[in-house]
Short mmCIF file of C-alpha atoms and ligand atoms in Angstrom, two decimals:
data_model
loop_
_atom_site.label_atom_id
_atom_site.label_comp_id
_atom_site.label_asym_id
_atom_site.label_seq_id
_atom_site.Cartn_x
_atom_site.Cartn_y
_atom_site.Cartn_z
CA UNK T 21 21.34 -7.90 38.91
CA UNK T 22 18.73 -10.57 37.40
CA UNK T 23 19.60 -11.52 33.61
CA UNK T 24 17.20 -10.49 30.92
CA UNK T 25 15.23 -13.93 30.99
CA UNK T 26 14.85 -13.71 34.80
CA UNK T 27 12.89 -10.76 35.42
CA UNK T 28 9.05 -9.99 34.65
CA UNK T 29 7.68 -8.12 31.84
CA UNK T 30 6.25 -5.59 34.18
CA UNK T 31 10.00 -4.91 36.04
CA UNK T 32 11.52 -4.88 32.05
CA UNK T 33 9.68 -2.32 31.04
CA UNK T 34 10.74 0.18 34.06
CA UNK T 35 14.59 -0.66 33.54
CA UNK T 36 15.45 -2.25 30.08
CA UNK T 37 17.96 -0.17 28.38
CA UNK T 38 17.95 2.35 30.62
CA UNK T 39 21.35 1.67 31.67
CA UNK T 40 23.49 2.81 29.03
CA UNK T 41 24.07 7.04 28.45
CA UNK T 42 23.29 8.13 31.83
CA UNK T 43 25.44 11.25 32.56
CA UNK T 44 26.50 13.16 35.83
CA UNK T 45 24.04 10.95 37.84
CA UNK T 46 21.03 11.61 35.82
CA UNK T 47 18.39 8.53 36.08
CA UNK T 48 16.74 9.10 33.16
CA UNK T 49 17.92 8.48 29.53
CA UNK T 50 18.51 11.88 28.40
CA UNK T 51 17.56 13.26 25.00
CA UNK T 52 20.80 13.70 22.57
CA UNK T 53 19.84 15.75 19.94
CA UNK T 54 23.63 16.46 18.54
CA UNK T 55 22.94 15.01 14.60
CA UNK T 56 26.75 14.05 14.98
CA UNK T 57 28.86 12.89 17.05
CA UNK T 58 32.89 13.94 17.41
CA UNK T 59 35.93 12.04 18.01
CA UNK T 60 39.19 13.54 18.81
CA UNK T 61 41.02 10.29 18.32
CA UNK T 62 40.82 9.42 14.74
CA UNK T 63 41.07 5.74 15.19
CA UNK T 64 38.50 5.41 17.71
CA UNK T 65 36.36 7.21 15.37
CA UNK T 66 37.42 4.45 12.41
CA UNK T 67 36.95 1.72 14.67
CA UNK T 68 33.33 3.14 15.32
CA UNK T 69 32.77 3.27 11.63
CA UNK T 70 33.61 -0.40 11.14
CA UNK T 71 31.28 -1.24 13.77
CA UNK T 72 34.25 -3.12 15.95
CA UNK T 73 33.30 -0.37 18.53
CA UNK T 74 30.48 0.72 20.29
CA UNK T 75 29.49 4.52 19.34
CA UNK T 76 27.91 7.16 17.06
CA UNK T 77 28.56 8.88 14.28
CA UNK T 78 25.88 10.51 12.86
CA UNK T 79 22.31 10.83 13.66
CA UNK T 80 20.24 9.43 10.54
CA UNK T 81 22.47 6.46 11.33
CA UNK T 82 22.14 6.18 15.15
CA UNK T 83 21.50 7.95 18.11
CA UNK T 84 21.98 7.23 22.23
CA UNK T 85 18.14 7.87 22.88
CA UNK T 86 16.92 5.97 19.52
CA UNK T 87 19.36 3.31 20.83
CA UNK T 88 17.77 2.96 24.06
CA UNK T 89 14.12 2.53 22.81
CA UNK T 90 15.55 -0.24 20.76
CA UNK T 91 17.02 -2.09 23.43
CA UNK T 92 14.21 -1.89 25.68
CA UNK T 93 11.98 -3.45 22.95
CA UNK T 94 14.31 -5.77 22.35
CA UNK T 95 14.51 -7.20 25.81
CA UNK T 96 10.90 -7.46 25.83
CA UNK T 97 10.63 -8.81 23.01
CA UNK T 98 13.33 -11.95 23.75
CA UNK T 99 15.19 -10.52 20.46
CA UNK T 100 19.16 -10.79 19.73
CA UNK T 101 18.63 -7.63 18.10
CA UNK T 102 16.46 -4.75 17.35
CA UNK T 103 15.96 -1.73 14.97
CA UNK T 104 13.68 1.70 14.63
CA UNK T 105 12.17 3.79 12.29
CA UNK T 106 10.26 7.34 12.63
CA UNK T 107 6.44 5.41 12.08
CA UNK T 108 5.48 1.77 12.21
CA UNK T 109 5.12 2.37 8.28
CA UNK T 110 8.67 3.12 8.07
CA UNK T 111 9.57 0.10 9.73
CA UNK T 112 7.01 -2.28 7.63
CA UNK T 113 8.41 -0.55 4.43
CA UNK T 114 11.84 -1.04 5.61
CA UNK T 115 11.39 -4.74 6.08
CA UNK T 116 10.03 -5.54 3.44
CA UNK T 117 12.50 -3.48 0.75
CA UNK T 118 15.44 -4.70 2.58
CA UNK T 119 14.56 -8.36 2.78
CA UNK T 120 13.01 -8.84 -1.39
CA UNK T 121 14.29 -8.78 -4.86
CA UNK T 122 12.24 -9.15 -7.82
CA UNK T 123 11.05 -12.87 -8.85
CA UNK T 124 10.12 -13.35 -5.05
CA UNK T 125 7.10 -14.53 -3.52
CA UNK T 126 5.04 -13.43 -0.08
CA UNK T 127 2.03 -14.76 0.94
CA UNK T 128 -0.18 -12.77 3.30
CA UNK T 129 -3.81 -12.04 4.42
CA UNK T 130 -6.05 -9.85 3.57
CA UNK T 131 -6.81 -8.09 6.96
CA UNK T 132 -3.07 -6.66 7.38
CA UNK T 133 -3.27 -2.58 8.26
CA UNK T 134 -4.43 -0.79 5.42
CA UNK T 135 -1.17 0.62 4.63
CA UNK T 136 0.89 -2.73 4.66
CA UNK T 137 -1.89 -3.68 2.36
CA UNK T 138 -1.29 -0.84 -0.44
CA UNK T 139 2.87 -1.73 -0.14
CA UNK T 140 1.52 -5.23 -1.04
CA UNK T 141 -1.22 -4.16 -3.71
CA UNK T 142 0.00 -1.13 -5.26
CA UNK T 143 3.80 -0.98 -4.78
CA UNK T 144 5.70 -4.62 -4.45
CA UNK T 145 4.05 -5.89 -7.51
CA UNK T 146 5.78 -2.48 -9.66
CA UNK T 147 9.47 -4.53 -8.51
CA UNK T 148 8.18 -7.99 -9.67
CA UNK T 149 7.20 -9.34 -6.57
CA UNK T 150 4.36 -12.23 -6.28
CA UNK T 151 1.74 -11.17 -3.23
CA UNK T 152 -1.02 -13.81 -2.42
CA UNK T 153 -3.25 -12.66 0.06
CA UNK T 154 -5.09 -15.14 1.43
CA UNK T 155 -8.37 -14.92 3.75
CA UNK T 156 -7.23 -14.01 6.63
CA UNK T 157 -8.76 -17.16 9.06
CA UNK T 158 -8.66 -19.75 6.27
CA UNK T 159 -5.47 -21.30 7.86
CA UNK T 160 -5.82 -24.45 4.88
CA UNK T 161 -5.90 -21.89 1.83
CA UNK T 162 -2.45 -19.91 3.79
CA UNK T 163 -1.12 -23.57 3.90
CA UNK T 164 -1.44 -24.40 0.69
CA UNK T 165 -0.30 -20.95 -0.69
CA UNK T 166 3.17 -21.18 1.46
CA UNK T 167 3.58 -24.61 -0.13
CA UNK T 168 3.58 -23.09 -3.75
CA UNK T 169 6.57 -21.51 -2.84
CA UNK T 170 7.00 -18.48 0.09
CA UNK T 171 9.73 -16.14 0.38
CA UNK T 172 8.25 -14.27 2.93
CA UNK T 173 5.16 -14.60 5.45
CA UNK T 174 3.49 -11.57 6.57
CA UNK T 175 1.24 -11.77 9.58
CA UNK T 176 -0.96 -9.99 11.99
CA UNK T 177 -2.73 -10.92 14.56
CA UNK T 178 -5.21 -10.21 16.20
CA UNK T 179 -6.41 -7.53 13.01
CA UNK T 180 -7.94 -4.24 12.52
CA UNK T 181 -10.76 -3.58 12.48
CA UNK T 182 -12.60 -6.81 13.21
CA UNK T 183 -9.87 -8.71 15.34
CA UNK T 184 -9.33 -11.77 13.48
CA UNK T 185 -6.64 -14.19 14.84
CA UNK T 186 -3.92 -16.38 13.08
CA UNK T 187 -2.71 -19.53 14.62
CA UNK T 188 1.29 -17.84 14.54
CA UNK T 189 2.81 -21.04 15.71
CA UNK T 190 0.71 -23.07 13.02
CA UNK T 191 1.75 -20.84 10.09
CA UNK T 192 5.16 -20.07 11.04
CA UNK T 193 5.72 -23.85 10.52
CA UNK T 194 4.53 -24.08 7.38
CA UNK T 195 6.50 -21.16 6.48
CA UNK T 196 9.48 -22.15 7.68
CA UNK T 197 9.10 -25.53 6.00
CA UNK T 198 9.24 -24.23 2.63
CA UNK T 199 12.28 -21.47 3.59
CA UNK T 200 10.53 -18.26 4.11
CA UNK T 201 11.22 -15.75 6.48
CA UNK T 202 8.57 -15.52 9.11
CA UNK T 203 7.38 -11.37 10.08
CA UNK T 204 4.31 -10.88 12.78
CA UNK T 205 3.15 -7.45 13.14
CA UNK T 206 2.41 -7.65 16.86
CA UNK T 207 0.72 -3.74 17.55
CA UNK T 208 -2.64 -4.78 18.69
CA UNK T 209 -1.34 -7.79 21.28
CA UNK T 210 1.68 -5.60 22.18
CA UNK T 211 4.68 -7.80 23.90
CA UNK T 212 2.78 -7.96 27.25
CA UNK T 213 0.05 -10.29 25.44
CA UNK T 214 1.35 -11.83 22.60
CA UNK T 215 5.27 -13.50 21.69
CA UNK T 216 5.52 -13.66 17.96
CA UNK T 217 9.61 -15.23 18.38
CA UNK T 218 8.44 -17.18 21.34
CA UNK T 219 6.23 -19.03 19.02
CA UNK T 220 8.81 -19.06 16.05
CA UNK T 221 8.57 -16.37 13.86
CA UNK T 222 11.93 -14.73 12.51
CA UNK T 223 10.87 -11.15 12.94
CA UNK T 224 8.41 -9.07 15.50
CA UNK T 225 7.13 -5.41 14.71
CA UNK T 226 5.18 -2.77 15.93
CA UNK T 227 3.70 0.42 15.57
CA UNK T 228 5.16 2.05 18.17
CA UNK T 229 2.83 4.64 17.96
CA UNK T 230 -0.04 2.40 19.64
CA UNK T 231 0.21 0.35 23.02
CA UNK T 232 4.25 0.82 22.83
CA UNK T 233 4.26 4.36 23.53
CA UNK T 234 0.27 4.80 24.72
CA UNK T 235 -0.06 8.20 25.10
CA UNK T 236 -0.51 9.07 21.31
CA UNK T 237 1.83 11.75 21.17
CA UNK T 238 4.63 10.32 19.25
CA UNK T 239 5.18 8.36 16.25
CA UNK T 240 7.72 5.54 15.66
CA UNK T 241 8.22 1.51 14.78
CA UNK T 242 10.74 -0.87 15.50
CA UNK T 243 11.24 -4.29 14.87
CA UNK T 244 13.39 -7.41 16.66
CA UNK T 245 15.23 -10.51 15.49
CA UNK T 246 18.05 -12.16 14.87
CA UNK T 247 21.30 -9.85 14.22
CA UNK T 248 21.45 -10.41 10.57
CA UNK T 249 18.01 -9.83 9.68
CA UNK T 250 17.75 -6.85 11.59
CA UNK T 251 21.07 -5.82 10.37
CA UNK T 252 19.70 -5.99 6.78
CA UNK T 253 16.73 -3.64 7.59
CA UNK T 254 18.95 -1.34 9.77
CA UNK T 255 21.10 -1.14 6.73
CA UNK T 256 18.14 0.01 4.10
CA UNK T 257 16.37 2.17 6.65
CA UNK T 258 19.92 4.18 7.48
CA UNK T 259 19.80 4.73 3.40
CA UNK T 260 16.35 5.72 3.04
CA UNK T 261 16.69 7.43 6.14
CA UNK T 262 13.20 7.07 7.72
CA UNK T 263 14.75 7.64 11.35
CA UNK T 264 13.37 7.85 14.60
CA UNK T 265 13.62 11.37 15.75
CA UNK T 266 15.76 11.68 19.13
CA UNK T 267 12.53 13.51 21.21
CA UNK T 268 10.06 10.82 20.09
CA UNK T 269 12.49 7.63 20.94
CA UNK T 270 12.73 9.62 24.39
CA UNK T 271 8.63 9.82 24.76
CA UNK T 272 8.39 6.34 23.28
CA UNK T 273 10.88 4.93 26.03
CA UNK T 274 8.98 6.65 29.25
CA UNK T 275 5.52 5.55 27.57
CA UNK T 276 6.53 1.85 27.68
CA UNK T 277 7.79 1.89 31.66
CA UNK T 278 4.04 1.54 32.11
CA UNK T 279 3.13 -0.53 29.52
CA UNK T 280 2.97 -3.64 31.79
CA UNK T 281 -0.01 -1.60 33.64
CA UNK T 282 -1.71 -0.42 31.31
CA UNK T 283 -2.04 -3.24 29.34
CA UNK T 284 -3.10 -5.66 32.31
CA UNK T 285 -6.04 -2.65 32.91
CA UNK T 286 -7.14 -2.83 29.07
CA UNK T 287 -7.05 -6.07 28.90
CA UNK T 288 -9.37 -5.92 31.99
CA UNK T 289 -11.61 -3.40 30.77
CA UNK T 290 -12.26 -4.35 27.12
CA UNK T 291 -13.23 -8.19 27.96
CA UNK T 292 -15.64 -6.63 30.61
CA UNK T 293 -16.69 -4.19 28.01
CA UNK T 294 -17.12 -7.08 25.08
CA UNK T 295 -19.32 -8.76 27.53
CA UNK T 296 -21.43 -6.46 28.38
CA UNK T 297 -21.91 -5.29 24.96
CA UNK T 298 -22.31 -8.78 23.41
CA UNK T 299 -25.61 -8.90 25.72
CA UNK T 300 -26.95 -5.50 24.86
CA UNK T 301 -30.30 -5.92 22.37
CA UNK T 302 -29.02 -2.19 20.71
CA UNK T 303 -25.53 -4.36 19.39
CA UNK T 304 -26.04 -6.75 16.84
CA UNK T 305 -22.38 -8.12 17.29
CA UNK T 306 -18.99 -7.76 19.20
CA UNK T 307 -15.42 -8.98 17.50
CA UNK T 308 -13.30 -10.01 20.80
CA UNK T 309 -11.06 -12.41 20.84
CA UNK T 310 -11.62 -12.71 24.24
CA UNK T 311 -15.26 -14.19 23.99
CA UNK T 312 -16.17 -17.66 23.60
CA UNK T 313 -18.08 -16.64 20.42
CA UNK T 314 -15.38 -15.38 18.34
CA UNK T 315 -14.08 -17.24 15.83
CA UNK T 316 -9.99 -16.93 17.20
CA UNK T 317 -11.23 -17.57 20.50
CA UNK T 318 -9.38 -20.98 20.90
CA UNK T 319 -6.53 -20.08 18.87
CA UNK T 320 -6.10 -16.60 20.83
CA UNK T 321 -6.57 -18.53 24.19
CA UNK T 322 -3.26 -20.26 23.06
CA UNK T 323 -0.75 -17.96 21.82
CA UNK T 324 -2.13 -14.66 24.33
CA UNK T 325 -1.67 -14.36 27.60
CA UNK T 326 -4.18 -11.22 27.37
CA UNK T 327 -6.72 -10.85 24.61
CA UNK T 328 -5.75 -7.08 24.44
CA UNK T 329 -7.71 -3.60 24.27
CA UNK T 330 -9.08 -3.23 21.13
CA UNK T 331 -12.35 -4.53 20.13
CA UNK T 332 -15.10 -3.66 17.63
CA UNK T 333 -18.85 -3.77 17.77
CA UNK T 334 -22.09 -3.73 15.24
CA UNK T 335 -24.73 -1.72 15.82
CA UNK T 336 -28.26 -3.26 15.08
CA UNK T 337 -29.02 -0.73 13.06
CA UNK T 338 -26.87 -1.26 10.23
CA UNK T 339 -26.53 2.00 8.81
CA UNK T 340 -23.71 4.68 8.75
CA UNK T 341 -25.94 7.48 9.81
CA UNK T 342 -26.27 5.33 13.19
CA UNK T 343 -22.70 5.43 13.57
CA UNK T 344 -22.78 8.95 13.11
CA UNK T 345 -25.52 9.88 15.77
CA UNK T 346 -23.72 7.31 18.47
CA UNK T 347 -20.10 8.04 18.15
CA UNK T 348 -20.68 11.96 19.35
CA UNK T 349 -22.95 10.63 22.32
CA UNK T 350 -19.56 9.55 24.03
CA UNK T 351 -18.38 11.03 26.78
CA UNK T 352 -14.91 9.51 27.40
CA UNK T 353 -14.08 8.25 24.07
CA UNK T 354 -11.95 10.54 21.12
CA UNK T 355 -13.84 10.04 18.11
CA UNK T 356 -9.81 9.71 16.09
CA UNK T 357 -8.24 7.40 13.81
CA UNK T 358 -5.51 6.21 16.16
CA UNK T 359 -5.62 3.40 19.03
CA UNK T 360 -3.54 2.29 21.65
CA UNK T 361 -3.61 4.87 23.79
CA UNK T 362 -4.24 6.02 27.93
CA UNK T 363 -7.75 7.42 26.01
CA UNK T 364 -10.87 5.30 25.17
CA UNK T 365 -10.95 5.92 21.60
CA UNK T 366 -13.62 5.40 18.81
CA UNK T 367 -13.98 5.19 15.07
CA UNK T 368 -15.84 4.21 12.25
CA UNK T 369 -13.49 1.40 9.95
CA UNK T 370 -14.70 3.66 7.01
CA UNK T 371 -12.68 7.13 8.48
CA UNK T 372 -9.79 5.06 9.95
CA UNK T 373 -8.49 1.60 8.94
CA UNK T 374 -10.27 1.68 5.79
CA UNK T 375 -10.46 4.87 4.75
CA UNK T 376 -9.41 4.40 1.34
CA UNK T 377 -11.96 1.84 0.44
CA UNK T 378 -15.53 2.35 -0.59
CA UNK T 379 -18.70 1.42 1.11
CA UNK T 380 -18.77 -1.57 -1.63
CA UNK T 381 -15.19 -2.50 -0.91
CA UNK T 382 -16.16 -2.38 2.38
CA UNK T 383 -18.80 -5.06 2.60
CA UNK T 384 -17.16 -7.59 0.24
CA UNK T 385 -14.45 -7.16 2.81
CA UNK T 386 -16.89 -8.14 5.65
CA UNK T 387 -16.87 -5.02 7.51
CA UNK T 388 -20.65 -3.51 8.21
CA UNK T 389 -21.48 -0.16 8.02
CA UNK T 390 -22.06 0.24 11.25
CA UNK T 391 -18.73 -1.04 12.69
CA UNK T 392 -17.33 0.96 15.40
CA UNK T 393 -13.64 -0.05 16.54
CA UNK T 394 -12.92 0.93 20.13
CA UNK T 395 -9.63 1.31 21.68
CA UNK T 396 -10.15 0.74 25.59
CA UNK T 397 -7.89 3.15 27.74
CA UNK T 398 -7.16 2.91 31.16
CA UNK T 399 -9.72 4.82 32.53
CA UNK T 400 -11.83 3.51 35.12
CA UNK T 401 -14.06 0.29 33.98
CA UNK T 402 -17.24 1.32 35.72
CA UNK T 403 -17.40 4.43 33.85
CA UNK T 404 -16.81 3.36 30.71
CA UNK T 405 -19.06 0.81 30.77
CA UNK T 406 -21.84 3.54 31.83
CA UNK T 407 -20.99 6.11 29.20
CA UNK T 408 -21.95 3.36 26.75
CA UNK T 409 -24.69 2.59 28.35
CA UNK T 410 -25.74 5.51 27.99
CA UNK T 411 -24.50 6.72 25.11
CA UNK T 412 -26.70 3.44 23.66
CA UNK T 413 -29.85 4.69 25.19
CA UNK T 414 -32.70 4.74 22.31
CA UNK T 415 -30.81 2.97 20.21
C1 LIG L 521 -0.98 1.98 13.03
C2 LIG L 521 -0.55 0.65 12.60
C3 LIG L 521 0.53 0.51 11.70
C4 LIG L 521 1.25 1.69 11.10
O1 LIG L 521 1.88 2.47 12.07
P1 LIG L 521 2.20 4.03 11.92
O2 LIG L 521 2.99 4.32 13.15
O3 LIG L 521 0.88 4.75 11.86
O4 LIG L 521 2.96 4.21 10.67
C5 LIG L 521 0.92 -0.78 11.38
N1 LIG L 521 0.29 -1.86 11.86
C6 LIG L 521 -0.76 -1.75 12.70
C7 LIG L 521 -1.42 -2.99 13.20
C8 LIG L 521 -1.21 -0.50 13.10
O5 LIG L 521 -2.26 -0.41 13.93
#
């Protein structure tokens, strides 16, 4: 059989870690939902507990069908190792509790997922730990922040709602130059388009929930790296037991065997869509990185091999109540706060991603009114493109 580094994404993401648990000729990964797991021999059952055997114990801890959504992230990642939780929160959170103490410092942006963003706001600081979040494309001001002193460096790239993109090879220099530990949330670019450890970072995450799975039925995060980071966050997340249920690892896994396809036909589909939008007189602007216009265009170009499925637009008339007459004229578009999924799906930032904030907040932030983030699914491109079109008529 070819070695992990041999085969191609789209062949990985049929058979990695498929291969272990496979029972009575079954060829797919069944789902184990025993919470423990029995051992007649009681020093098999002690070596298992000291972790100088292979095995399970109990189910908060691990599981055969958790285990095997890990390892096929993990080989498409290009990780040593890899670790879940039950939401792509629950990994984030795990991450960062397991790998600070008080007196240490992160430096960040400010366009990280609204929820990383309140862990960094409201909760770190409570335990004594220095944020700075820097403007997201100001890659001078991140530089000269991580030079102060970092502990950790939090990216994201490209970000939600308005796609911004961080040069990850750039800052994970810097990072590493003054000793901090180097963590990319990679949801939006997914492992097909974008790879975080490839280009040096210590750690790689998702929200599983997106791209990873795509059908936006189950919830769940992981994250790769080397062994003894990701044993660290294994360790915490087994305590605070935020643990992948058994029946979502198993809808996570299938998801994923077509990630490779759906991601090459979103990728497809929204730079087709960004274009056509970008030349429509009803849409002020379009945030792709995939267009020669955006600001991360040269940058994305780089570190992507696929500038992804989400994208956002700006209706000329700047004004929520447009949003709310357009988004319902949709045909083939959810109007929901997720993304990522087989689906075209649409949303205002102020009901998803930034649902928290006021209109004020909003605008100081740089994100209009009028901001619509769509998530391109795999339907066909010719008919999403005409469902906008007309969907934009009198506007
Ligand atoms: C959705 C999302 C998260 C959080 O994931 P959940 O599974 O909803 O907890 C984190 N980062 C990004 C970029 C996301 O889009």
């Amino acid at each position: 059989m070819a070695t992990e580094k041999t085969i191609q994404m789209g062949t990985q993401c049929v058979w990695a870690g498929e291969e272990s648990y496979l029972m009575q000729g079954a060829t797919q990964v069944p789902v184990v939902h025993s919470v423990s797991f029995g051992y007649d021999d009681v020093d098999e059952w002690l070596a298992v507990a000291l972790g100088q055997r292979e095995g399970h114990i109990y189910g908060r801890n691990t599981n055969p069908t958790v285990h095997a959504f890990e390892e096929k992230v993990r080989q498409l990642e290009g990780a040593k190792a890899a670790t879940s939780a039950s939401t792509g929160m629950g990994i984030i959170s795990s991450a960062l509790f397991a790998l600070l103490s008080p007196g240490m410092r992160v430096v960040s942006v400010k366009d990280t997922y609204g929820g990383t963003n309140v862990i960094f706001t409201e909760f770190l600081p409570r335990f004594n730990v220095e944020i700075e979040l820097c403007d997201t494309t100001d890659h001078e001001q991140i530089e000269a922040e991580i030079v102060k002193g970092c502990d950790l460096l939090y990216l994201e790239s490209p970000t939600n709602p308005t796609t911004k993109v961080v040069d990850i090879a750039r800052l994970t220099s810097a990072g590493h130059q003054s000793g901090a530990i180097v963590i990319v949330d990679n949801t939006f670019a997914t492992p097909i388009n974008q790879n975080p450890l490839q280009l040096g970072a210590d750690l790689v995450l998702h929200s599983a929930t997106k791209f990873l799975g795509g059908h936006a039925d189950a919830l769940g995060g992981v994250i790769c790296g080397s062994k003894s980071l990701v044993d660290q966050i294994y360790h915490f997340r087994e305590i605070n037991g935020e643990t992948l249920h058994p029946m979502g690892a198993y809808l996570l896994l299938r998801g994923i065997k077509t990630l490779e396809l759906r991601i090459r036909q979103q990728n497809r589909s929204a730079l087709k869509i960004a274009q056509y939008l970008e030349s429509h007189p009803a849409i002020e602007q379009v945030f792709y990185p995939g267009l020669p216009s955006h600001g991360g265009h040269e940058i994305a170009s780089k570190q992507m091999s696929g500038f992804g499925g989400m994208l956002s637009f700006m209706l000329q008339e700047n004004s929520f109540d447009a949003v709310r007459r357009f988004v319902p004229r949709l045909r083939y578009a959810h109007a929901a706060a997720n993304l990522g999924a087989v689906e075209t799906i649409v949303g205002p930032p102020a009901t998803t991603s930034h649902v928290e904030c006021t209109a004020a907040e909003r605008s100081a932030m740089g994100i209009p009114e009028s901001l619509i983030r769509y998530s391109t699914g795999i339907e066909n491109t010719a008919d999403l493109l005409a469902d906008l079109e007309q969907a934009l008529r009198g506007f």
